[in-house]
PDB file of C-alpha atoms and ligand atoms in Angstrom:
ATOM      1  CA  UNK A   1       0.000   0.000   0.000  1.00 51.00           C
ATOM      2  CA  UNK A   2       2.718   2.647   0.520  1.00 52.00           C
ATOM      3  CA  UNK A   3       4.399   1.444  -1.705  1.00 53.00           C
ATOM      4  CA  UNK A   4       2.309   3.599  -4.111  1.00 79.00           C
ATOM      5  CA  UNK A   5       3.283   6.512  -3.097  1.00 91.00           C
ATOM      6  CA  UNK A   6       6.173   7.673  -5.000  1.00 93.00           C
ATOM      7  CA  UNK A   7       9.441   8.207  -2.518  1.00 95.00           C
ATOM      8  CA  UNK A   8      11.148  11.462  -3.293  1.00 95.00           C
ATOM      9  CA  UNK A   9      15.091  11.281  -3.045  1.00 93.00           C
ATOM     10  CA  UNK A  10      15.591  14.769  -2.079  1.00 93.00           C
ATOM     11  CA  UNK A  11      13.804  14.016   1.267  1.00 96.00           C
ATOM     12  CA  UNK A  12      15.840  10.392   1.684  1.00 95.00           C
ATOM     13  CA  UNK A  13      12.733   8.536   1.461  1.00 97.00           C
ATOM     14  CA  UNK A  14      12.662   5.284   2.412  1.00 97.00           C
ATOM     15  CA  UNK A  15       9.538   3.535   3.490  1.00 97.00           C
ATOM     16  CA  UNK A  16       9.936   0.412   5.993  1.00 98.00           C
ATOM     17  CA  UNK A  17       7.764  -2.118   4.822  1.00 96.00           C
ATOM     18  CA  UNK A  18       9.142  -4.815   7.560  1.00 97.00           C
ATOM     19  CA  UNK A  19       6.860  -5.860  10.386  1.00 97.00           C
ATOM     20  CA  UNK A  20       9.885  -7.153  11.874  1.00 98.00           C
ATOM     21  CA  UNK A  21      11.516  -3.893  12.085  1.00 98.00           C
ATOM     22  CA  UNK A  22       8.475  -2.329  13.143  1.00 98.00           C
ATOM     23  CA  UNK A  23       8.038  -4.246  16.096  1.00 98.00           C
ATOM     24  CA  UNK A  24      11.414  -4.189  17.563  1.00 98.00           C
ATOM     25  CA  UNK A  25      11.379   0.095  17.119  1.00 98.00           C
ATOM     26  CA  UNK A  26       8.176  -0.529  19.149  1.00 98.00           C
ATOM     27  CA  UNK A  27       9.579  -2.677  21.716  1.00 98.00           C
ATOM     28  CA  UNK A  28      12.662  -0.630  21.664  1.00 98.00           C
ATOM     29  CA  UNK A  29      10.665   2.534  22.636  1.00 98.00           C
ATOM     30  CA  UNK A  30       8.797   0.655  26.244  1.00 98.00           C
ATOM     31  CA  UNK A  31       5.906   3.004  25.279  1.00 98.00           C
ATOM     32  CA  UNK A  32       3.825   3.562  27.715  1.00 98.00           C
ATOM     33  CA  UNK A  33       0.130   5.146  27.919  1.00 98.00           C
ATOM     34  CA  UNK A  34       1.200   8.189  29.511  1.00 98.00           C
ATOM     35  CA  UNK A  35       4.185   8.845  26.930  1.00 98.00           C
ATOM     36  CA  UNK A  36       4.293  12.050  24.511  1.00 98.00           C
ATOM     37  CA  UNK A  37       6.190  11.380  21.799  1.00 98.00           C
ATOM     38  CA  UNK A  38       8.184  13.116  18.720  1.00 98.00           C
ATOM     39  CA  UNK A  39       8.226  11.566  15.394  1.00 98.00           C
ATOM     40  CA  UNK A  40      10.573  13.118  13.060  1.00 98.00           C
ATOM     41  CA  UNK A  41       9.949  11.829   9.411  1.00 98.00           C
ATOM     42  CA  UNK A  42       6.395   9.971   9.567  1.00 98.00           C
ATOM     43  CA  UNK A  43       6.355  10.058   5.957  1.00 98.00           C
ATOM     44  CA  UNK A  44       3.466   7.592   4.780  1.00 97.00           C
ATOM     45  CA  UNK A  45       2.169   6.575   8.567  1.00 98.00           C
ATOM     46  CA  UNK A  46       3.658   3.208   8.663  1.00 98.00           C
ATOM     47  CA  UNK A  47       5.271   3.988  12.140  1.00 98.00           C
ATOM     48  CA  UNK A  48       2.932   6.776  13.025  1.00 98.00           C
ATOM     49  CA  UNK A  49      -0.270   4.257  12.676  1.00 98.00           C
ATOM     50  CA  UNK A  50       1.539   1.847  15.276  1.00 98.00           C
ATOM     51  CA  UNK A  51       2.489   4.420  17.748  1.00 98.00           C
ATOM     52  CA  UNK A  52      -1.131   6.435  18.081  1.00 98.00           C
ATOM     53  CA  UNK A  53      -2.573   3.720  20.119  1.00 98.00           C
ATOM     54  CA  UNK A  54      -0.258   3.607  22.299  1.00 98.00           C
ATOM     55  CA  UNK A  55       0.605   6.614  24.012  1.00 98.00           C
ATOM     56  CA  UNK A  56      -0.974  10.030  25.265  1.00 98.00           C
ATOM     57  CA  UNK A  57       0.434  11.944  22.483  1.00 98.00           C
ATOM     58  CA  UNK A  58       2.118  12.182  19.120  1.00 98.00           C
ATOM     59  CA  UNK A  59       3.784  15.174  17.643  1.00 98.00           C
ATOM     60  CA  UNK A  60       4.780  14.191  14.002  1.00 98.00           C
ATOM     61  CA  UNK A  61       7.527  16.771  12.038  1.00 98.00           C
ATOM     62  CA  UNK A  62       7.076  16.164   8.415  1.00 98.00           C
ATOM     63  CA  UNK A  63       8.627  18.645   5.525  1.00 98.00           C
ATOM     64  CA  UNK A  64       6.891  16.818   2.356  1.00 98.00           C
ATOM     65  CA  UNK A  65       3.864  18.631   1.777  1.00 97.00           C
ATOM     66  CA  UNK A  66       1.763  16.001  -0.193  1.00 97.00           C
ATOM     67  CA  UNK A  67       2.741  13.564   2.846  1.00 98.00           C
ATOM     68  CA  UNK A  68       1.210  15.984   5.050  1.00 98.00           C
ATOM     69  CA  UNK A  69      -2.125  16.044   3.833  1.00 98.00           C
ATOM     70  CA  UNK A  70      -2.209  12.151   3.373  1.00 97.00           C
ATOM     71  CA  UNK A  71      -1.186  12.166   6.782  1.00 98.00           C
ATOM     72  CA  UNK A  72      -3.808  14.319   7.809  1.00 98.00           C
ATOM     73  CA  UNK A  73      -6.900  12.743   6.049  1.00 98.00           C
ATOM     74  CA  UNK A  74      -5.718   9.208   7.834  1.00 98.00           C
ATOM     75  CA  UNK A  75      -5.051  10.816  11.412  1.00 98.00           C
ATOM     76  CA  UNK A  76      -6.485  13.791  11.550  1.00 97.00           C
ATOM     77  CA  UNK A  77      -9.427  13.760  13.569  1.00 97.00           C
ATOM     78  CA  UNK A  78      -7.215  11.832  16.147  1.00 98.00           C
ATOM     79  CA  UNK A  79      -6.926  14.140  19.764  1.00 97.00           C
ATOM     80  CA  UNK A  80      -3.560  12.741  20.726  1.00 98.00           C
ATOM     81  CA  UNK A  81      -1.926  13.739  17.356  1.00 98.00           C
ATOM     82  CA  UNK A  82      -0.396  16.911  16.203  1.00 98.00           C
ATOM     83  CA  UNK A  83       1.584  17.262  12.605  1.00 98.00           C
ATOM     84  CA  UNK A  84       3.355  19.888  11.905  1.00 98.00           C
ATOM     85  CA  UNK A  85       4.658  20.976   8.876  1.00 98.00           C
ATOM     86  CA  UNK A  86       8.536  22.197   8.105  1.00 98.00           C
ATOM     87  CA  UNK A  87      11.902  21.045   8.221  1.00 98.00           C
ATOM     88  CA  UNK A  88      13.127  19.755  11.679  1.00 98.00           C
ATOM     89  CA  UNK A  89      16.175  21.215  11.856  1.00 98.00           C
ATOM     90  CA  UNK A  90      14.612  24.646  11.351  1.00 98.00           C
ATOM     91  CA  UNK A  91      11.529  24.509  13.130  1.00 97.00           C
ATOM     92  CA  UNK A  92      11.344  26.157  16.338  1.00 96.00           C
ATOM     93  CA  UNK A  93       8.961  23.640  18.036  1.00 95.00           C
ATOM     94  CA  UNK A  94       8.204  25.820  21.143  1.00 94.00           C
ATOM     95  CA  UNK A  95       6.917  28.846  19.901  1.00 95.00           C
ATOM     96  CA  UNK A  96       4.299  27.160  17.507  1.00 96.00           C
ATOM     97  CA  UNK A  97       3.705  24.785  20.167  1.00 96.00           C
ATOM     98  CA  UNK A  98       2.624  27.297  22.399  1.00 96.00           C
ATOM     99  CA  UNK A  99      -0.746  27.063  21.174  1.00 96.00           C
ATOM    100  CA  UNK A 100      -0.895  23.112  22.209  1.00 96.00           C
ATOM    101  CA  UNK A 101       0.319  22.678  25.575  1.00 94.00           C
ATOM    102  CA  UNK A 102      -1.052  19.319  24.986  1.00 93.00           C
ATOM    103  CA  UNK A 103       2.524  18.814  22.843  1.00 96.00           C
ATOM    104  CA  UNK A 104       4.820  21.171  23.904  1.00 93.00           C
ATOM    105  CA  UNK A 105       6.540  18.257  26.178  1.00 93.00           C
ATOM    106  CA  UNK A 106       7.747  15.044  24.522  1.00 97.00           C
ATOM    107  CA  UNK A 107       9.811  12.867  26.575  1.00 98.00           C
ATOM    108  CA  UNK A 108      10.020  10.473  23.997  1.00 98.00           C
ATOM    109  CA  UNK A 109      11.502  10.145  20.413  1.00 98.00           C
ATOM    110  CA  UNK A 110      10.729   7.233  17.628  1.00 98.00           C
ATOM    111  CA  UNK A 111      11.072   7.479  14.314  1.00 98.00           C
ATOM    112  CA  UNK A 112      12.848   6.563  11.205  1.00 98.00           C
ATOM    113  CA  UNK A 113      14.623   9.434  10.573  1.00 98.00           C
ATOM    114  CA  UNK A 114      16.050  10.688   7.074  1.00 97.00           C
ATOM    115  CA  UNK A 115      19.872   9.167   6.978  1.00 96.00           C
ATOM    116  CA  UNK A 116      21.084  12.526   5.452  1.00 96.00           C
ATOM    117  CA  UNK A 117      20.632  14.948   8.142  1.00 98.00           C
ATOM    118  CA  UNK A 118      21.218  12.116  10.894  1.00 98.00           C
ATOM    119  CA  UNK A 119      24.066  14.378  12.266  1.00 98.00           C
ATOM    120  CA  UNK A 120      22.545  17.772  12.591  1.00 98.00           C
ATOM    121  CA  UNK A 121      19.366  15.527  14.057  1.00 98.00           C
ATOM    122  CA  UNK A 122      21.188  13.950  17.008  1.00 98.00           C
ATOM    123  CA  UNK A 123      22.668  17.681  17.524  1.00 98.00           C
ATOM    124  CA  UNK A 124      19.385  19.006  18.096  1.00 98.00           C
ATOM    125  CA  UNK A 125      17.918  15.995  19.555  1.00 98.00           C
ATOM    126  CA  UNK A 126      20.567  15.450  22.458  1.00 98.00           C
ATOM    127  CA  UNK A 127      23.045  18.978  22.540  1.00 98.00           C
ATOM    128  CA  UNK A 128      26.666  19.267  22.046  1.00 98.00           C
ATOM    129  CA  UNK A 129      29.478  18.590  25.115  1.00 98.00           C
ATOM    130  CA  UNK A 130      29.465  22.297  25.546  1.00 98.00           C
ATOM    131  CA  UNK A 131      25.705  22.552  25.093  1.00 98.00           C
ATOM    132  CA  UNK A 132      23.607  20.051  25.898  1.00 98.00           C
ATOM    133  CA  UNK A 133      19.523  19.695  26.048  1.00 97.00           C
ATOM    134  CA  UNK A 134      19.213  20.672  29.404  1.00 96.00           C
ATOM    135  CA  UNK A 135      15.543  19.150  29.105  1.00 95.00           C
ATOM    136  CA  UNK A 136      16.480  15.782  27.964  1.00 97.00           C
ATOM    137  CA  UNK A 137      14.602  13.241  26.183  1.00 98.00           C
ATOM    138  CA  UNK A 138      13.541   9.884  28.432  1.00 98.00           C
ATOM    139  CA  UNK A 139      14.880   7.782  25.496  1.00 98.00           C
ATOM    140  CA  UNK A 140      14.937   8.085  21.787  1.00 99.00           C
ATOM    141  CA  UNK A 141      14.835   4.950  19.054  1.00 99.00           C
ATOM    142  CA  UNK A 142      15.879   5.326  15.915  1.00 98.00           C
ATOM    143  CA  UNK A 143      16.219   3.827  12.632  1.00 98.00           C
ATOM    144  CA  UNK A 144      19.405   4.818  11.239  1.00 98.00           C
ATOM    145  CA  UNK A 145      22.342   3.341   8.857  1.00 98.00           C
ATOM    146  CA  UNK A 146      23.788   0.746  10.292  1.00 98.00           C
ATOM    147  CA  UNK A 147      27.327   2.063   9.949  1.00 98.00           C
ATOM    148  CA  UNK A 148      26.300   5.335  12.037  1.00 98.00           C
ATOM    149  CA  UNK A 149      24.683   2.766  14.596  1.00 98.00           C
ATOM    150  CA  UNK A 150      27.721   0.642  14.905  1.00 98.00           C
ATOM    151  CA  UNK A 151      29.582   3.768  15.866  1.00 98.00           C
ATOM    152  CA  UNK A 152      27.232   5.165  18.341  1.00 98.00           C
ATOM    153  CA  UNK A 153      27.661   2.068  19.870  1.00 98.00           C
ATOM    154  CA  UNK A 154      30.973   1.183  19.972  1.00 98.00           C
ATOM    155  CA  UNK A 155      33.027   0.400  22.324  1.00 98.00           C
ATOM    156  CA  UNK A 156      36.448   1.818  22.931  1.00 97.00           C
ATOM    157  CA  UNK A 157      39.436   0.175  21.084  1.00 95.00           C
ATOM    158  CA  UNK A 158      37.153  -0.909  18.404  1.00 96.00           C
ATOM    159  CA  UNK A 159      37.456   0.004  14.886  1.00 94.00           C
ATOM    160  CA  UNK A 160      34.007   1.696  14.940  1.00 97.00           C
ATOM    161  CA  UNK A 161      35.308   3.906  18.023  1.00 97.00           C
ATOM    162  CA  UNK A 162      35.524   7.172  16.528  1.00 97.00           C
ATOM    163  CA  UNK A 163      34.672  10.912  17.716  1.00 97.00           C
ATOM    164  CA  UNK A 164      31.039  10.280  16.817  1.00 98.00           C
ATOM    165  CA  UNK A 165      31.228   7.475  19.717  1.00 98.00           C
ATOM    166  CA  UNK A 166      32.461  10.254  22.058  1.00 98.00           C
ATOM    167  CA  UNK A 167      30.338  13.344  21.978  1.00 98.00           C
ATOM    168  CA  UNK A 168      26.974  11.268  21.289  1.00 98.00           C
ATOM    169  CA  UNK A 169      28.223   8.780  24.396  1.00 98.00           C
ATOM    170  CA  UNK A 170      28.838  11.400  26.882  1.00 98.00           C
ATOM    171  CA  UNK A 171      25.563  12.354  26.403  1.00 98.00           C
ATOM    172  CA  UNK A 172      23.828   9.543  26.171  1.00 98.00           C
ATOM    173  CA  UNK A 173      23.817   5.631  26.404  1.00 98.00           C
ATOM    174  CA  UNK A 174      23.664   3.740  23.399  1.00 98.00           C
ATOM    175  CA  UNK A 175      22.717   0.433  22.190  1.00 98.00           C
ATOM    176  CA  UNK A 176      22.122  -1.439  18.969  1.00 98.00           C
ATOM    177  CA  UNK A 177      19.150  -3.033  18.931  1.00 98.00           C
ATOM    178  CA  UNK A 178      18.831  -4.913  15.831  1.00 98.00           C
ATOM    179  CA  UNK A 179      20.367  -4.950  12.217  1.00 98.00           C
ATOM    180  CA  UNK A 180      17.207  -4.324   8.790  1.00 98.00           C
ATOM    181  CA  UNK A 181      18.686  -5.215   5.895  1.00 98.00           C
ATOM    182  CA  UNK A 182      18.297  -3.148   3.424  1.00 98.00           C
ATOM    183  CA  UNK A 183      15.073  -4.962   1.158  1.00 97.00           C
ATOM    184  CA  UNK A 184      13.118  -3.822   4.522  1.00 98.00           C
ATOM    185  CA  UNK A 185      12.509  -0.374   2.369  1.00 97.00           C
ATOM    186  CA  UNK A 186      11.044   0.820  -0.751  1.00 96.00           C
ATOM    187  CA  UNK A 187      13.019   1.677  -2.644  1.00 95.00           C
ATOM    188  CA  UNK A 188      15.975  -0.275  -0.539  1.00 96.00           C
ATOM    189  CA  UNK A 189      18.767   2.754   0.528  1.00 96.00           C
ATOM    190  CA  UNK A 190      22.567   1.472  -0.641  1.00 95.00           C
ATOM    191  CA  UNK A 191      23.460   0.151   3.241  1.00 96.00           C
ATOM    192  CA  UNK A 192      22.127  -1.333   5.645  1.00 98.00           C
ATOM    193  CA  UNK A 193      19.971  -0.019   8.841  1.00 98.00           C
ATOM    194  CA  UNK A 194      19.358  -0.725  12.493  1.00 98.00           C
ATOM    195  CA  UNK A 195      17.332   0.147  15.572  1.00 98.00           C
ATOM    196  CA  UNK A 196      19.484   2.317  17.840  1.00 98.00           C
ATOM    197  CA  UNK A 197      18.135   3.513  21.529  1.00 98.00           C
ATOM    198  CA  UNK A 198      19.925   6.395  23.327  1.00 98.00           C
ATOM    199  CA  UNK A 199      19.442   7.199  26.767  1.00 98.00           C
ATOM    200  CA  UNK A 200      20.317  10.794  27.505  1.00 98.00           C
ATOM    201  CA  UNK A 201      22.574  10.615  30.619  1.00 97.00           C
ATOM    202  CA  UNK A 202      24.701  13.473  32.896  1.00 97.00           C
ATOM    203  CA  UNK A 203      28.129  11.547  32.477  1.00 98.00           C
ATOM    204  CA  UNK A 204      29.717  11.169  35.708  1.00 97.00           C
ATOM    205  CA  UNK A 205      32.279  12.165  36.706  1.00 96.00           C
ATOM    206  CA  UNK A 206      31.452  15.334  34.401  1.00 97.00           C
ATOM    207  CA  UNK A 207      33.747  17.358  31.894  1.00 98.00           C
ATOM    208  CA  UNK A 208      35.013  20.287  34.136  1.00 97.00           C
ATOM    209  CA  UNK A 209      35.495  22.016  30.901  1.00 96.00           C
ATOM    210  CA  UNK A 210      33.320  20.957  28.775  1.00 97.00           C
ATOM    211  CA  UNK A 211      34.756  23.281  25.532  1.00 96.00           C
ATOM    212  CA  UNK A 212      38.102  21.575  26.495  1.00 95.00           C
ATOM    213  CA  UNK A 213      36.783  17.936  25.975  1.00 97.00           C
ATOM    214  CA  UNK A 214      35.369  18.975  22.234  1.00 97.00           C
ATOM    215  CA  UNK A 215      38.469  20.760  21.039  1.00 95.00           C
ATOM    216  CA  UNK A 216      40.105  17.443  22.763  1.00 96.00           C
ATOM    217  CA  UNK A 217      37.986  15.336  21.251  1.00 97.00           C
ATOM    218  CA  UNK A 218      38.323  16.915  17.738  1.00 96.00           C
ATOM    219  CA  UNK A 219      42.207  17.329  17.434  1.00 95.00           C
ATOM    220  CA  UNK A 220      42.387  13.574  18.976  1.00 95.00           C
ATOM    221  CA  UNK A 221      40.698  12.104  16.350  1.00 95.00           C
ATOM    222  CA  UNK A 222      42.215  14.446  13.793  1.00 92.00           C
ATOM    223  CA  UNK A 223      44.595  11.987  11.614  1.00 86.00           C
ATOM    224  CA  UNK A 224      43.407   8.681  11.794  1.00 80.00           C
ATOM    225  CA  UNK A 225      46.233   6.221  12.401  1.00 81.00           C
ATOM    226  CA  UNK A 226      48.001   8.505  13.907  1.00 88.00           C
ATOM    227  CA  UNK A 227      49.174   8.113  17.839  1.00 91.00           C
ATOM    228  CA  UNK A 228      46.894  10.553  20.079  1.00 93.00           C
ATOM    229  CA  UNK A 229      50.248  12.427  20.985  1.00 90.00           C
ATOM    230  CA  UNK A 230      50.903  13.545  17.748  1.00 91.00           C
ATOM    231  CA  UNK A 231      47.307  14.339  16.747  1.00 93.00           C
ATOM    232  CA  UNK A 232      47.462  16.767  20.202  1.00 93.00           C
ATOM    233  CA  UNK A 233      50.933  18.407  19.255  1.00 91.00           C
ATOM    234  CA  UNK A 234      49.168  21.989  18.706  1.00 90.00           C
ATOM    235  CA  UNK A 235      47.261  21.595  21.925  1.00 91.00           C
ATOM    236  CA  UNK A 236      50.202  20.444  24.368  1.00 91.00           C
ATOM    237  CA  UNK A 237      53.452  19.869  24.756  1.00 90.00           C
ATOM    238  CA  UNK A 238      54.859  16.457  23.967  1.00 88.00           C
ATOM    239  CA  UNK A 239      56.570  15.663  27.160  1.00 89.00           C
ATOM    240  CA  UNK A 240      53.454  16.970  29.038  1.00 90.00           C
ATOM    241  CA  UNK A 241      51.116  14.839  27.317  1.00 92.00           C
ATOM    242  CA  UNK A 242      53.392  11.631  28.271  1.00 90.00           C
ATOM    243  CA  UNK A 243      53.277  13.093  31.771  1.00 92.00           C
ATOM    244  CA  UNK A 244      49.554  13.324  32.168  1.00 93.00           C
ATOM    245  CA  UNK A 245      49.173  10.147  29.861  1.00 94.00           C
ATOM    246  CA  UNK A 246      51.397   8.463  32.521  1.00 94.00           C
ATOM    247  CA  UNK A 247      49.331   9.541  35.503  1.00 95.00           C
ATOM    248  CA  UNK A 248      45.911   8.598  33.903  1.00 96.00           C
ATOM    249  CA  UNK A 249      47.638   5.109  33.096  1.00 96.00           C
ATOM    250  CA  UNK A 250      46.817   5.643  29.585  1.00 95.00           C
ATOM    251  CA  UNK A 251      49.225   3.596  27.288  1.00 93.00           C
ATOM    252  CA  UNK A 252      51.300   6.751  25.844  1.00 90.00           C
ATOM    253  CA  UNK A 253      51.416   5.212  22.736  1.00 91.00           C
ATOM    254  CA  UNK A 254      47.653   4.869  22.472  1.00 93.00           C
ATOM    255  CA  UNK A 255      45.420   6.071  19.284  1.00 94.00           C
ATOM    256  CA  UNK A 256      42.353   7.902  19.942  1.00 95.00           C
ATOM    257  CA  UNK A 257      39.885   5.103  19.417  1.00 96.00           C
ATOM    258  CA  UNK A 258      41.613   3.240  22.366  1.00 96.00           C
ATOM    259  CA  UNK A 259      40.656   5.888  24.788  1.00 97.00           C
ATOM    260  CA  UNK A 260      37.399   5.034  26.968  1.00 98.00           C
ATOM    261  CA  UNK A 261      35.115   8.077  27.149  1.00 98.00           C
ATOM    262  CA  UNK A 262      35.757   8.615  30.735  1.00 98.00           C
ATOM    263  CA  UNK A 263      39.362   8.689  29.924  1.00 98.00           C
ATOM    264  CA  UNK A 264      38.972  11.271  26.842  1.00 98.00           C
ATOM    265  CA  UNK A 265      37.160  13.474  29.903  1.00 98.00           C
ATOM    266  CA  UNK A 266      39.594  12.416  32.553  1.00 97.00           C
ATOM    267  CA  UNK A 267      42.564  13.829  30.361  1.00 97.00           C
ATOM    268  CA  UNK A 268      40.669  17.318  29.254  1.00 96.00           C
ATOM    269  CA  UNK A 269      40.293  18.071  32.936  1.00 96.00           C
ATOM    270  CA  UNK A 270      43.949  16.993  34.106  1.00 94.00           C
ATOM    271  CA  UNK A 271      44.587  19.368  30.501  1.00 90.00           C
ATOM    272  CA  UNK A 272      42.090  21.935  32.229  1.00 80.00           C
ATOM    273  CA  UNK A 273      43.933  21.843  35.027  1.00 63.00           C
ATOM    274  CA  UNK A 274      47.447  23.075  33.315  1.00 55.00           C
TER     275      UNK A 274
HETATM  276  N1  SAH B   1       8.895   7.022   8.823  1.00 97.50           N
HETATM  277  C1  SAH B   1       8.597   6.677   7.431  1.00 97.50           C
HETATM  278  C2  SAH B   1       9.430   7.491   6.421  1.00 97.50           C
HETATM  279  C3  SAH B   1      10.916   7.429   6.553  1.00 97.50           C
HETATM  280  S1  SAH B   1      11.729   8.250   5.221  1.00 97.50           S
HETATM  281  C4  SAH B   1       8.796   5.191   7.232  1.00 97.50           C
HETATM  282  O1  SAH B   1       9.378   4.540   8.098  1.00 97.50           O
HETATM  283  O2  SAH B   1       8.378   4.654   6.209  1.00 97.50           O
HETATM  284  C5  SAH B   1      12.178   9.806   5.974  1.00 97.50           C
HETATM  285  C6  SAH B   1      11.006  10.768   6.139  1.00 97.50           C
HETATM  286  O3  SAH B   1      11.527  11.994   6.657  1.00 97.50           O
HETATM  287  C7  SAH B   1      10.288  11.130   4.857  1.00 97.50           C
HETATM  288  O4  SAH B   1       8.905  11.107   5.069  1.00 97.50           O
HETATM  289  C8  SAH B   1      10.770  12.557   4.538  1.00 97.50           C
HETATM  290  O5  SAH B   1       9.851  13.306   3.791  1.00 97.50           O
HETATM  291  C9  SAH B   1      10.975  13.103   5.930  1.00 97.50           C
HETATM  292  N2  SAH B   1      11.946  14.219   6.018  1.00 97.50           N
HETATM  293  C10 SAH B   1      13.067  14.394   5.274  1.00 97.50           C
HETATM  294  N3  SAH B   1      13.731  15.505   5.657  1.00 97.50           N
HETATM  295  C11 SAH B   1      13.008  16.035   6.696  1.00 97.50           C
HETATM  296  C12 SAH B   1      13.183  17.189   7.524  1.00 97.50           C
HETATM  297  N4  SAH B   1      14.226  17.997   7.367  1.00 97.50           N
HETATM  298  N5  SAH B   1      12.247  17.444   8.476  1.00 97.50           N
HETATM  299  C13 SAH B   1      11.178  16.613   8.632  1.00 97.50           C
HETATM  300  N6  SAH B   1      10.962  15.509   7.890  1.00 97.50           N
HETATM  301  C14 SAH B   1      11.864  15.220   6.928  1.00 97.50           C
END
């Protein structure tokens, strides 16, 4: 049925057609009745239809016009849902909230998101280091590419361990929740997908500065390959590094992806410190 609506590419659409899929974002999410939720990217109801029923409210974000009024002839006359129409990224959801204090607080986001803007969508969903949502989101499930899931995920020293992995970790915990292949869409994308669930956190012990940790963070990762020392050269003194590296018992040969996250804030505070 959705499959006849035509998928525009300049909006990354992708319709999930798999049940299987389906239910595990639903699991994933541990809806409950008294849950007010954000769906980013409803695009023909296939996710939206599953979630009405089950909680208090639904505020859908959906930028494709046409979609918008299919959308609204199906759900329309429903109380608990609310579309709005725009660009996520742009939107400023409080002030045309205001209006519908009915929606104005989501503590939960599910949706299959559009893989290009995945980046700038995490920003806004979950902060920066230096800037964080200070009114976080109870959880949030998403469908993403399974590459971007496996480095959300991952776990220090692994190949997937990148500065992704940091910034999104120390805000959050994340977890893969299970791998859709590809034929799960129409049209399938080029990769592969899965089921991500982040759990916004306050990392303990915290960054002391938390600008420190993202220019850390950045330069670390810098030059793949390349030993953290050398990637930090413009930021501190060689000798000092080994020091500190020493004193943290952090191998002073190490690469960036070998350093845990509580490490990577561990060292920008002993840096903070200087
Ligand atoms: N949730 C649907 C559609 C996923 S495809 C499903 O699972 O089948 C991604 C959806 O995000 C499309 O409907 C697309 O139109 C929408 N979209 C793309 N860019 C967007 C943006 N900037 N803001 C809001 N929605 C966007």
């Amino acid at each position: 049925m959705t499959e006849k609506v035509r998928p525009r590419k300049q909006f990354a659409q992708h319709w999930l057609k798999s049940e299987k899929a389906l239910n595990e974002i639903i699991q994933a999410s541990q809806l409950q009745s008294t849950d007010c939720v954000l769906e980013i990217g409803p695009g023909t109801g296939i996710l939206t239809r599953r979630l009405l029923p089950l909680v208090q409210s639904l505020l859908a974000v959906e930028i494709d016009r046409d979609l918008c009024e299919r959308l609204t002839k199906e759900f329309g006359r429903k109380e608990n849902f609310l579309l709005v129409q725009g660009d996520f990224l742009e939107l400023d959801l409080p002030s045309l909230l205001a209006p519908f204090p009915a929606f104005q607080n989501q503590n939960k986001v599910v949706a299959n998101i559009p893989y290009n803007i995945t980046g700038p969508i995490l920003e806004k969903l979950l902060g920066t280091i230096a800037n964080p949502n200070l009114e976080p989101y109870d959880s949030i499930v998403l469908l993403v590419q399974k590459e971007v899931a496996q480095r959300l995920a991952a776990k220090p020293g692994s190949k997937a361990f990148g500065a992704l992995s940091v910034r999104v970790q120390y805000l959050a915990e994340c977890e893969l929740i299970y791998t859709v292949p590809a034929g799960a869409f129409y049209p399938p994308p080029k990769v592969d997908s899965a089921v991500v669930r982040l759990v916004p956190r306050q990392f303990e012990p915290p960054a002391t500065d938390t600008r420190q940790l993202e220019t850390l963070v950045k330069l670390g990762f810098g030059e793949k390959r390349k030993m953290l020392r050398n990637n930090l050269q413009s930021l501190v003194e060689r000798d000092r590094l080994s020091q500190l590296l020493e004193k943290l018992e952090i191998n002073p040969q190490a690469r960036a992806e070998q350093l845990s996250v509580s490490q990577w804030v561990a060292l920008a505070n002993e840096l903070g410190d200087m």
